[in-house]
């Protein structure tokens, strides 16, 4: 199957991407192709550039060099290309970033109504469908602060899904959660992966990586150091920095 | 000493009417322009930010009394003849817009960056990002300071007397001159200001307490 998929053009690609924060070289010559339906897990020590990488994909960060293509749209400075990319790519943040002054349902209907021009009835129908899918429909009329962290993160996933994106970016979605809530969010993500969503996840949840990733990518100092299917990546990492990182992270599990 | 009869009280209430009207015009007009100032002050364009900052510092750095003079006599010098209340309304609107703009600027900047990022990631544009996401939260946290400023504005309208505008304080002065009972008259005038401003201050204080609790 992977061979058949290889012939298709990627849903998302980064070519020779470089990014600086002032003098700090945050991303160095990043090359990445993600096919439709592929699940990528990005890991690496903090400050390695993995969050920056996915934030460049939906233009939350600007790149200085290279090309990013999403669904045939080349990302440039124009508002038009940024709009096109953001319509197709959903994002889930570490700190949920739900809108606190809106109910769960309103959080989910805002973007479809404002960006896609969906009417309220249809937007609510879509919202209920995805809230149901993340198993939180019964909380639809509550405000974010009334929900637990795990519930809020599941709402954030539903909110992104309401735009019916072609790909989803996850930026450490479980890092801000209490341990007992990590599982419900991971289970939601696993369900999403099984349904065929294209996903790029920055996470330290190695169990999740083993279970759903097609490829695990290890980054350090702004570079992609190693890229391999999970079995190879965990059993037989080739680069010493990957070995050191895995040694450290797996010692805690 | 004269008596304080119905006529005198009516005259004071007439003044009160102008005080309230002037406060309302200043607050509403200042609110509208102030919103523009706050948005310019937090804009991505540095020219807009600097212009708004300059505007704010001019109005915050000069006395309201002087602003009243400049607008009142300034418009006269330009050859337009306008009624005192129009000049005063313009001056108060400009004055209030600078202060409200600065208060709301603080509110906008206090909203976590993640809110704007989430809105951006969802593809929301500036107008929706501001109208639906940032401003409702920013105005809410700015509410105590906004109410506080409204109280200042109401009391500040007494300065309009200087250009011959008969609002509550000036009406009090006139009645006091006629009746020779300044203590009683200004007692009444003070009480009226207090009855209006004190509940507002209380309300502002309560809002602040409630928010402090919610933030815990």
GROMACS .gro file of C-alpha atoms in nm:
model
  469
    1UNK     CA    1   0.000   0.000   0.000
    2UNK     CA    2   0.268   0.257   0.080
    3UNK     CA    3   0.397   0.211  -0.276
    4UNK     CA    4   0.061   0.293  -0.425
    5UNK     CA    5   0.039   0.602  -0.206
    6UNK     CA    6   0.387   0.715  -0.308
    7UNK     CA    7   0.278   0.788  -0.661
    8UNK     CA    8   0.023   1.046  -0.548
    9UNK     CA    9   0.132   1.403  -0.502
   10UNK     CA   10   0.166   1.491  -0.135
   11UNK     CA   11  -0.115   1.672   0.045
   12UNK     CA   12   0.141   1.882   0.217
   13UNK     CA   13   0.506   1.948   0.152
   14UNK     CA   14   0.791   2.154   0.288
   15UNK     CA   15   1.096   2.205   0.072
   16UNK     CA   16   1.425   2.347   0.192
   17UNK     CA   17   1.252   2.552   0.461
   18UNK     CA   18   1.458   2.778   0.683
   19UNK     CA   19   1.340   2.999   0.963
   20UNK     CA   20   1.520   3.240   1.191
   21UNK     CA   21   1.411   3.421   1.505
   22UNK     CA   22   1.652   3.711   1.481
   23UNK     CA   23   1.991   3.543   1.486
   24UNK     CA   24   1.854   3.211   1.610
   25UNK     CA   25   1.828   2.957   1.330
   26UNK     CA   26   1.501   2.784   1.431
   27UNK     CA   27   1.448   2.558   1.129
   28UNK     CA   28   1.730   2.433   0.909
   29UNK     CA   29   1.665   2.300   0.562
   30UNK     CA   30   1.343   2.118   0.645
   31UNK     CA   31   1.215   1.877   0.380
   32UNK     CA   32   0.893   1.695   0.453
   33UNK     CA   33   0.624   1.540   0.241
   34UNK     CA   34   0.297   1.419   0.389
   35UNK     CA   35   0.058   1.215   0.180
   36UNK     CA   36  -0.316   1.210   0.225
   37UNK     CA   37  -0.413   0.996   0.521
   38UNK     CA   38  -0.063   0.978   0.658
   39UNK     CA   39   0.004   1.018   1.029
   40UNK     CA   40   0.330   1.178   1.129
   41UNK     CA   41   0.459   1.208   1.483
   42UNK     CA   42   0.719   1.476   1.544
   43UNK     CA   43   0.932   1.444   1.852
   44UNK     CA   44   1.249   1.588   1.991
   45UNK     CA   45   1.385   1.782   2.286
   46UNK     CA   46   1.225   2.115   2.373
   47UNK     CA   47   1.352   2.396   2.157
   48UNK     CA   48   1.424   2.157   1.871
   49UNK     CA   49   1.184   2.340   1.639
   50UNK     CA   50   0.903   2.086   1.617
   51UNK     CA   51   0.629   2.329   1.724
   52UNK     CA   52   0.777   2.597   1.501
   53UNK     CA   53   0.767   2.353   1.211
   54UNK     CA   54   0.398   2.280   1.234
   55UNK     CA   55   0.316   2.645   1.307
   56UNK     CA   56   0.480   2.735   0.975
   57UNK     CA   57   0.246   2.500   0.791
   58UNK     CA   58  -0.061   2.713   0.868
   59UNK     CA   59   0.130   3.040   0.857
   60UNK     CA   60   0.120   3.117   1.229
   61UNK     CA   61   0.494   3.165   1.177
   62UNK     CA   62   0.658   3.308   0.867
   63UNK     CA   63   0.941   3.125   0.694
   64UNK     CA   64   1.242   3.303   0.552
   65UNK     CA   65   1.341   3.047   0.289
   66UNK     CA   66   1.192   2.750   0.112
   67UNK     CA   67   0.850   2.644  -0.007
   68UNK     CA   68   0.544   2.515   0.173
   69UNK     CA   69   0.266   2.367  -0.037
   70UNK     CA   70  -0.071   2.255   0.096
   71UNK     CA   71  -0.317   2.091  -0.140
   72UNK     CA   72  -0.154   2.255  -0.441
   73UNK     CA   73  -0.150   2.602  -0.281
   74UNK     CA   74   0.190   2.757  -0.239
   75UNK     CA   75   0.205   2.947   0.087
   76UNK     CA   76   0.332   3.302   0.034
   77UNK     CA   77   0.273   3.639   0.197
   78UNK     CA   78  -0.060   3.689   0.025
   79UNK     CA   79  -0.368   3.675   0.243
   80UNK     CA   80  -0.530   3.462  -0.023
   81UNK     CA   81  -0.283   3.174   0.003
   82UNK     CA   82  -0.287   3.192   0.383
   83UNK     CA   83  -0.669   3.179   0.382
   84UNK     CA   84  -0.669   2.883   0.145
   85UNK     CA   85  -0.424   2.689   0.360
   86UNK     CA   86  -0.599   2.768   0.690
   87UNK     CA   87  -0.930   2.651   0.547
   88UNK     CA   88  -0.781   2.307   0.481
   89UNK     CA   89  -0.564   2.267   0.788
   90UNK     CA   90  -0.700   2.247   1.142
   91UNK     CA   91  -0.489   2.300   1.451
   92UNK     CA   92  -0.506   2.191   1.813
   93UNK     CA   93  -0.295   2.375   2.069
   94UNK     CA   94  -0.128   2.271   2.390
   95UNK     CA   95  -0.332   2.521   2.591
   96UNK     CA   96  -0.664   2.448   2.411
   97UNK     CA   97  -0.727   2.817   2.333
   98UNK     CA   98  -1.104   2.782   2.342
   99UNK     CA   99  -1.292   3.112   2.337
  100UNK     CA  100  -1.392   3.151   2.705
  101UNK     CA  101  -1.685   3.388   2.645
  102UNK     CA  102  -1.863   3.148   2.410
  103UNK     CA  103  -2.044   2.825   2.479
  104UNK     CA  104  -1.897   2.500   2.351
  105UNK     CA  105  -2.144   2.504   2.064
  106UNK     CA  106  -2.063   2.866   1.975
  107UNK     CA  107  -1.692   2.786   1.982
  108UNK     CA  108  -1.761   2.524   1.718
  109UNK     CA  109  -1.996   2.725   1.496
  110UNK     CA  110  -1.803   3.054   1.479
  111UNK     CA  111  -1.548   2.967   1.210
  112UNK     CA  112  -1.782   2.773   0.979
  113UNK     CA  113  -2.023   3.068   0.990
  114UNK     CA  114  -1.763   3.343   0.949
  115UNK     CA  115  -1.517   3.169   0.717
  116UNK     CA  116  -1.727   2.929   0.516
  117UNK     CA  117  -2.046   3.134   0.529
  118UNK     CA  118  -2.245   2.840   0.661
  119UNK     CA  119  -2.581   2.941   0.807
  120UNK     CA  120  -2.643   2.898   1.177
  121UNK     CA  121  -2.867   2.592   1.151
  122UNK     CA  122  -2.621   2.403   0.934
  123UNK     CA  123  -2.323   2.516   1.142
  124UNK     CA  124  -2.492   2.383   1.455
  125UNK     CA  125  -2.570   2.058   1.283
  126UNK     CA  126  -2.204   2.015   1.188
  127UNK     CA  127  -2.093   2.120   1.538
  128UNK     CA  128  -2.323   1.864   1.702
  129UNK     CA  129  -2.194   1.593   1.472
  130UNK     CA  130  -1.832   1.655   1.571
  131UNK     CA  131  -1.910   1.715   1.939
  132UNK     CA  132  -2.084   1.379   1.933
  133UNK     CA  133  -1.776   1.228   1.773
  134UNK     CA  134  -1.548   1.354   2.051
  135UNK     CA  135  -1.819   1.235   2.295
  136UNK     CA  136  -1.894   1.570   2.452
  137UNK     CA  137  -2.226   1.670   2.295
  138UNK     CA  138  -2.397   1.676   2.636
  139UNK     CA  139  -2.177   1.974   2.733
  140UNK     CA  140  -2.265   2.181   2.425
  141UNK     CA  141  -2.432   2.464   2.616
  142UNK     CA  142  -2.166   2.499   2.884
  143UNK     CA  143  -1.874   2.740   2.884
  144UNK     CA  144  -1.514   2.619   2.851
  145UNK     CA  145  -1.428   2.702   3.213
  146UNK     CA  146  -1.696   2.457   3.330
  147UNK     CA  147  -1.517   2.167   3.160
  148UNK     CA  148  -1.212   1.965   3.260
  149UNK     CA  149  -0.888   2.005   3.065
  150UNK     CA  150  -0.940   1.681   2.879
  151UNK     CA  151  -1.292   1.781   2.785
  152UNK     CA  152  -1.172   2.123   2.670
  153UNK     CA  153  -0.908   1.968   2.449
  154UNK     CA  154  -1.167   1.736   2.294
  155UNK     CA  155  -1.383   2.042   2.224
  156UNK     CA  156  -1.081   2.208   2.063
  157UNK     CA  157  -1.045   1.903   1.838
  158UNK     CA  158  -1.415   1.920   1.748
  159UNK     CA  159  -1.387   2.294   1.683
  160UNK     CA  160  -1.107   2.233   1.432
  161UNK     CA  161  -1.298   1.943   1.272
  162UNK     CA  162  -1.603   2.166   1.218
  163UNK     CA  163  -1.408   2.338   0.940
  164UNK     CA  164  -1.384   1.991   0.782
  165UNK     CA  165  -1.009   2.023   0.726
  166UNK     CA  166  -0.804   1.791   0.508
  167UNK     CA  167  -0.525   1.774   0.762
  168UNK     CA  168  -0.487   1.834   1.134
  169UNK     CA  169  -0.189   1.970   1.323
  170UNK     CA  170  -0.151   1.885   1.691
  171UNK     CA  171   0.092   2.094   1.894
  172UNK     CA  172   0.163   1.894   2.213
  173UNK     CA  173  -0.210   1.838   2.270
  174UNK     CA  174  -0.167   1.644   2.595
  175UNK     CA  175   0.123   1.831   2.756
  176UNK     CA  176  -0.097   2.068   2.958
  177UNK     CA  177  -0.327   1.792   3.084
  178UNK     CA  178  -0.341   1.613   3.415
  179UNK     CA  179  -0.222   1.254   3.365
  180UNK     CA  180  -0.568   1.102   3.408
  181UNK     CA  181  -0.700   1.310   3.120
  182UNK     CA  182  -0.432   1.228   2.866
  183UNK     CA  183  -0.596   0.904   2.762
  184UNK     CA  184  -0.933   1.052   2.662
  185UNK     CA  185  -0.760   1.299   2.431
  186UNK     CA  186  -0.528   1.036   2.283
  187UNK     CA  187  -0.824   0.802   2.228
  188UNK     CA  188  -1.000   1.079   2.039
  189UNK     CA  189  -0.690   1.131   1.826
  190UNK     CA  190  -0.656   0.758   1.763
  191UNK     CA  191  -1.019   0.749   1.649
  192UNK     CA  192  -0.949   1.036   1.413
  193UNK     CA  193  -0.644   0.857   1.276
  194UNK     CA  194  -0.846   0.539   1.216
  195UNK     CA  195  -1.099   0.741   1.015
  196UNK     CA  196  -0.820   0.836   0.779
  197UNK     CA  197  -0.741   1.194   0.882
  198UNK     CA  198  -0.403   1.326   0.774
  199UNK     CA  199  -0.228   1.421   1.097
  200UNK     CA  200   0.096   1.579   1.207
  201UNK     CA  201   0.136   1.551   1.582
  202UNK     CA  202   0.402   1.705   1.798
  203UNK     CA  203   0.392   1.484   2.105
  204UNK     CA  204   0.601   1.296   2.356
  205UNK     CA  205   0.340   1.022   2.384
  206UNK     CA  206   0.547   0.740   2.244
  207UNK     CA  207   0.266   0.488   2.293
  208UNK     CA  208   0.053   0.697   2.062
  209UNK     CA  209   0.338   0.718   1.811
  210UNK     CA  210   0.377   0.339   1.814
  211UNK     CA  211   0.008   0.285   1.771
  212UNK     CA  212  -0.086   0.528   1.495
  213UNK     CA  213   0.219   0.685   1.331
  214UNK     CA  214   0.317   0.592   0.978
  215UNK     CA  215   0.642   0.776   1.031
  216UNK     CA  216   0.813   0.917   1.336
  217UNK     CA  217   1.035   1.218   1.282
  218UNK     CA  218   1.301   1.315   1.530
  219UNK     CA  219   1.416   1.675   1.537
  220UNK     CA  220   1.701   1.843   1.721
  221UNK     CA  221   1.844   2.196   1.692
  222UNK     CA  222   1.602   2.287   1.414
  223UNK     CA  223   1.692   1.991   1.193
  224UNK     CA  224   1.522   1.667   1.100
  225UNK     CA  225   1.772   1.414   1.231
  226UNK     CA  226   1.592   1.091   1.165
  227UNK     CA  227   1.274   0.972   1.003
  228UNK     CA  228   1.147   0.614   1.020
  229UNK     CA  229   0.842   0.394   1.065
  230UNK     CA  230   0.771   0.349   1.438
  231UNK     CA  231   0.900  -0.011   1.462
  232UNK     CA  232   1.238   0.086   1.320
  233UNK     CA  233   1.243   0.417   1.501
  234UNK     CA  234   1.192   0.271   1.846
  235UNK     CA  235   1.371  -0.061   1.804
  236UNK     CA  236   1.661   0.043   1.595
  237UNK     CA  237   1.722   0.419   1.587
  238UNK     CA  238   2.026   0.496   1.375
  239UNK     CA  239   2.139   0.838   1.491
  240UNK     CA  240   2.313   0.871   1.830
  241UNK     CA  241   2.103   1.179   1.917
  242UNK     CA  242   1.785   0.980   1.857
  243UNK     CA  243   1.920   0.699   2.071
  244UNK     CA  244   2.004   0.940   2.351
  245UNK     CA  245   1.662   1.107   2.330
  246UNK     CA  246   1.473   0.777   2.328
  247UNK     CA  247   1.684   0.648   2.615
  248UNK     CA  248   1.587   0.950   2.818
  249UNK     CA  249   1.220   0.960   2.730
  250UNK     CA  250   1.157   0.585   2.753
  251UNK     CA  251   1.332   0.559   3.088
  252UNK     CA  252   1.035   0.749   3.234
  253UNK     CA  253   0.777   0.505   3.098
  254UNK     CA  254  -3.145   8.532   5.189
  255UNK     CA  255  -3.378   8.399   4.924
  256UNK     CA  256  -3.588   8.093   4.943
  257UNK     CA  257  -3.515   7.776   4.757
  258UNK     CA  258  -3.841   7.717   4.577
  259UNK     CA  259  -3.967   7.514   4.292
  260UNK     CA  260  -3.814   7.749   4.035
  261UNK     CA  261  -3.466   7.718   4.178
  262UNK     CA  262  -3.491   7.342   4.197
  263UNK     CA  263  -3.621   7.330   3.838
  264UNK     CA  264  -3.327   7.542   3.728
  265UNK     CA  265  -3.086   7.299   3.896
  266UNK     CA  266  -3.259   7.003   3.734
  267UNK     CA  267  -3.227   7.179   3.401
  268UNK     CA  268  -2.853   7.198   3.468
  269UNK     CA  269  -2.853   6.833   3.566
  270UNK     CA  270  -3.017   6.747   3.237
  271UNK     CA  271  -2.727   6.911   3.050
  272UNK     CA  272  -2.471   6.742   3.273
  273UNK     CA  273  -2.619   6.402   3.194
  274UNK     CA  274  -2.661   6.480   2.826
  275UNK     CA  275  -2.305   6.605   2.796
  276UNK     CA  276  -2.174   6.299   2.980
  277UNK     CA  277  -2.375   6.072   2.752
  278UNK     CA  278  -2.254   6.244   2.435
  279UNK     CA  279  -1.894   6.241   2.557
  280UNK     CA  280  -1.915   5.878   2.661
  281UNK     CA  281  -2.088   5.748   2.350
  282UNK     CA  282  -1.894   5.964   2.103
  283UNK     CA  283  -1.575   5.900   2.296
  284UNK     CA  284  -1.657   5.530   2.302
  285UNK     CA  285  -1.691   5.512   1.925
  286UNK     CA  286  -1.376   5.711   1.849
  287UNK     CA  287  -1.202   5.545   2.144
  288UNK     CA  288  -1.262   5.204   1.990
  289UNK     CA  289  -1.097   5.322   1.669
  290UNK     CA  290  -0.806   5.461   1.874
  291UNK     CA  291  -0.770   5.134   2.067
  292UNK     CA  292  -0.769   4.932   1.744
  293UNK     CA  293  -0.518   5.168   1.585
  294UNK     CA  294  -0.304   5.151   1.897
  295UNK     CA  295  -0.292   4.767   1.875
  296UNK     CA  296  -0.270   4.752   1.496
  297UNK     CA  297   0.002   4.572   1.303
  298UNK     CA  298   0.092   4.895   1.122
  299UNK     CA  299   0.344   5.103   1.310
  300UNK     CA  300   0.226   5.432   1.156
  301UNK     CA  301  -0.125   5.375   1.293
  302UNK     CA  302   0.014   5.272   1.632
  303UNK     CA  303   0.230   5.583   1.655
  304UNK     CA  304  -0.047   5.819   1.545
  305UNK     CA  305  -0.284   5.674   1.803
  306UNK     CA  306  -0.015   5.691   2.071
  307UNK     CA  307   0.047   6.058   1.988
  308UNK     CA  308  -0.324   6.136   2.003
  309UNK     CA  309  -0.355   5.967   2.340
  310UNK     CA  310  -0.055   6.145   2.491
  311UNK     CA  311  -0.178   6.487   2.380
  312UNK     CA  312  -0.517   6.442   2.547
  313UNK     CA  313  -0.379   6.270   2.854
  314UNK     CA  314  -0.099   6.521   2.892
  315UNK     CA  315  -0.304   6.841   2.887
  316UNK     CA  316  -0.577   6.964   3.122
  317UNK     CA  317  -0.937   6.908   3.015
  318UNK     CA  318  -0.998   7.276   3.080
  319UNK     CA  319  -0.739   7.370   2.820
  320UNK     CA  320  -0.888   7.123   2.572
  321UNK     CA  321  -1.225   7.293   2.621
  322UNK     CA  322  -1.074   7.636   2.554
  323UNK     CA  323  -0.889   7.521   2.247
  324UNK     CA  324  -1.195   7.360   2.090
  325UNK     CA  325  -1.434   7.639   2.189
  326UNK     CA  326  -1.219   7.935   2.083
  327UNK     CA  327  -1.034   7.739   1.816
  328UNK     CA  328  -1.348   7.664   1.621
  329UNK     CA  329  -1.450   8.028   1.662
  330UNK     CA  330  -1.113   8.143   1.522
  331UNK     CA  331  -1.156   7.919   1.222
  332UNK     CA  332  -1.457   8.130   1.138
  333UNK     CA  333  -1.728   7.884   1.228
  334UNK     CA  334  -1.982   8.000   1.477
  335UNK     CA  335  -2.110   7.711   1.679
  336UNK     CA  336  -2.313   7.693   1.993
  337UNK     CA  337  -2.134   7.641   2.319
  338UNK     CA  338  -2.285   7.299   2.375
  339UNK     CA  339  -2.159   7.170   2.039
  340UNK     CA  340  -1.805   7.288   2.111
  341UNK     CA  341  -1.822   7.137   2.456
  342UNK     CA  342  -1.961   6.809   2.320
  343UNK     CA  343  -1.675   6.788   2.068
  344UNK     CA  344  -1.415   6.859   2.335
  345UNK     CA  345  -1.556   6.594   2.569
  346UNK     CA  346  -1.582   6.340   2.290
  347UNK     CA  347  -1.216   6.388   2.196
  348UNK     CA  348  -1.109   6.385   2.559
  349UNK     CA  349  -1.306   6.067   2.637
  350UNK     CA  350  -1.188   5.893   2.319
  351UNK     CA  351  -0.824   5.927   2.422
  352UNK     CA  352  -0.881   5.790   2.770
  353UNK     CA  353  -1.119   5.511   2.664
  354UNK     CA  354  -0.885   5.423   2.378
  355UNK     CA  355  -0.598   5.378   2.622
  356UNK     CA  356  -0.810   5.178   2.869
  357UNK     CA  357  -0.932   4.943   2.597
  358UNK     CA  358  -0.584   4.916   2.445
  359UNK     CA  359  -0.479   4.765   2.775
  360UNK     CA  360  -0.776   4.528   2.764
  361UNK     CA  361  -0.697   4.413   2.411
  362UNK     CA  362  -0.333   4.351   2.497
  363UNK     CA  363  -0.430   4.155   2.808
  364UNK     CA  364  -0.604   3.889   2.599
  365UNK     CA  365  -0.374   3.586   2.571
  366UNK     CA  366  -0.196   3.548   2.237
  367UNK     CA  367  -0.342   3.199   2.206
  368UNK     CA  368  -0.686   3.347   2.142
  369UNK     CA  369  -0.567   3.533   1.834
  370UNK     CA  370  -0.368   3.231   1.721
  371UNK     CA  371  -0.667   3.001   1.754
  372UNK     CA  372  -0.878   3.249   1.559
  373UNK     CA  373  -0.607   3.273   1.293
  374UNK     CA  374  -0.571   2.897   1.272
  375UNK     CA  375  -0.947   2.872   1.215
  376UNK     CA  376  -0.910   3.116   0.926
  377UNK     CA  377  -1.097   3.405   1.091
  378UNK     CA  378  -1.014   3.747   0.947
  379UNK     CA  379  -0.933   4.066   1.137
  380UNK     CA  380  -1.291   4.190   1.169
  381UNK     CA  381  -1.429   3.864   1.305
  382UNK     CA  382  -1.118   3.804   1.513
  383UNK     CA  383  -1.170   4.139   1.683
  384UNK     CA  384  -1.550   4.153   1.693
  385UNK     CA  385  -1.614   3.792   1.792
  386UNK     CA  386  -1.305   3.688   1.983
  387UNK     CA  387  -1.083   3.967   2.119
  388UNK     CA  388  -1.307   4.269   2.187
  389UNK     CA  389  -1.582   4.093   2.386
  390UNK     CA  390  -1.314   3.965   2.625
  391UNK     CA  391  -1.112   4.287   2.623
  392UNK     CA  392  -1.411   4.512   2.692
  393UNK     CA  393  -1.522   4.283   2.972
  394UNK     CA  394  -1.193   4.307   3.157
  395UNK     CA  395  -1.184   4.682   3.087
  396UNK     CA  396  -1.530   4.737   3.231
  397UNK     CA  397  -1.428   4.844   3.584
  398UNK     CA  398  -1.180   5.098   3.446
  399UNK     CA  399  -1.438   5.215   3.191
  400UNK     CA  400  -1.698   5.275   3.462
  401UNK     CA  401  -1.433   5.455   3.667
  402UNK     CA  402  -1.362   5.684   3.375
  403UNK     CA  403  -1.734   5.751   3.324
  404UNK     CA  404  -1.750   5.880   3.682
  405UNK     CA  405  -1.454   6.109   3.611
  406UNK     CA  406  -1.625   6.228   3.294
  407UNK     CA  407  -1.952   6.311   3.469
  408UNK     CA  408  -1.772   6.520   3.728
  409UNK     CA  409  -1.550   6.667   3.457
  410UNK     CA  410  -1.849   6.813   3.276
  411UNK     CA  411  -1.858   7.082   3.546
  412UNK     CA  412  -1.559   7.238   3.368
  413UNK     CA  413  -1.788   7.320   3.076
  414UNK     CA  414  -1.915   7.608   3.289
  415UNK     CA  415  -1.597   7.796   3.198
  416UNK     CA  416  -1.715   7.856   2.842
  417UNK     CA  417  -2.056   7.967   2.958
  418UNK     CA  418  -2.230   7.636   2.939
  419UNK     CA  419  -2.496   7.600   3.206
  420UNK     CA  420  -2.470   7.251   3.341
  421UNK     CA  421  -2.535   7.140   3.698
  422UNK     CA  422  -2.239   7.310   3.870
  423UNK     CA  423  -2.288   7.638   3.683
  424UNK     CA  424  -2.663   7.626   3.751
  425UNK     CA  425  -2.581   7.587   4.118
  426UNK     CA  426  -2.353   7.889   4.105
  427UNK     CA  427  -2.626   8.099   3.944
  428UNK     CA  428  -2.889   7.996   4.195
  429UNK     CA  429  -2.645   8.053   4.477
  430UNK     CA  430  -2.575   8.407   4.353
  431UNK     CA  431  -2.947   8.481   4.346
  432UNK     CA  432  -3.037   8.334   4.680
  433UNK     CA  433  -2.717   8.401   4.877
  434UNK     CA  434  -2.731   8.048   5.021
  435UNK     CA  435  -2.418   7.894   4.875
  436UNK     CA  436  -2.377   7.626   5.140
  437UNK     CA  437  -2.725   7.487   5.092
  438UNK     CA  438  -2.719   7.513   4.713
  439UNK     CA  439  -2.377   7.358   4.669
  440UNK     CA  440  -2.478   7.099   4.924
  441UNK     CA  441  -2.770   7.006   4.701
  442UNK     CA  442  -2.554   7.016   4.387
  443UNK     CA  443  -2.290   6.798   4.552
  444UNK     CA  444  -2.557   6.555   4.667
  445UNK     CA  445  -2.691   6.524   4.313
  446UNK     CA  446  -2.342   6.447   4.174
  447UNK     CA  447  -2.294   6.198   4.453
  448UNK     CA  448  -2.625   6.020   4.389
  449UNK     CA  449  -2.523   5.970   4.028
  450UNK     CA  450  -2.157   5.887   4.071
  451UNK     CA  451  -2.155   5.680   4.388
  452UNK     CA  452  -2.370   5.391   4.255
  453UNK     CA  453  -2.151   5.384   3.945
  454UNK     CA  454  -1.838   5.363   4.157
  455UNK     CA  455  -1.997   5.089   4.366
  456UNK     CA  456  -2.089   4.902   4.050
  457UNK     CA  457  -1.736   4.938   3.915
  458UNK     CA  458  -1.591   4.812   4.240
  459UNK     CA  459  -1.825   4.515   4.246
  460UNK     CA  460  -1.736   4.426   3.887
  461UNK     CA  461  -1.370   4.434   3.979
  462UNK     CA  462  -1.426   4.207   4.279
  463UNK     CA  463  -1.624   3.961   4.075
  464UNK     CA  464  -1.350   3.946   3.813
  465UNK     CA  465  -1.078   3.905   4.074
  466UNK     CA  466  -1.273   3.608   4.210
  467UNK     CA  467  -1.326   3.457   3.866
  468UNK     CA  468  -0.956   3.489   3.792
  469UNK     CA  469  -0.859   3.290   4.100
   0.00000   0.00000   0.00000
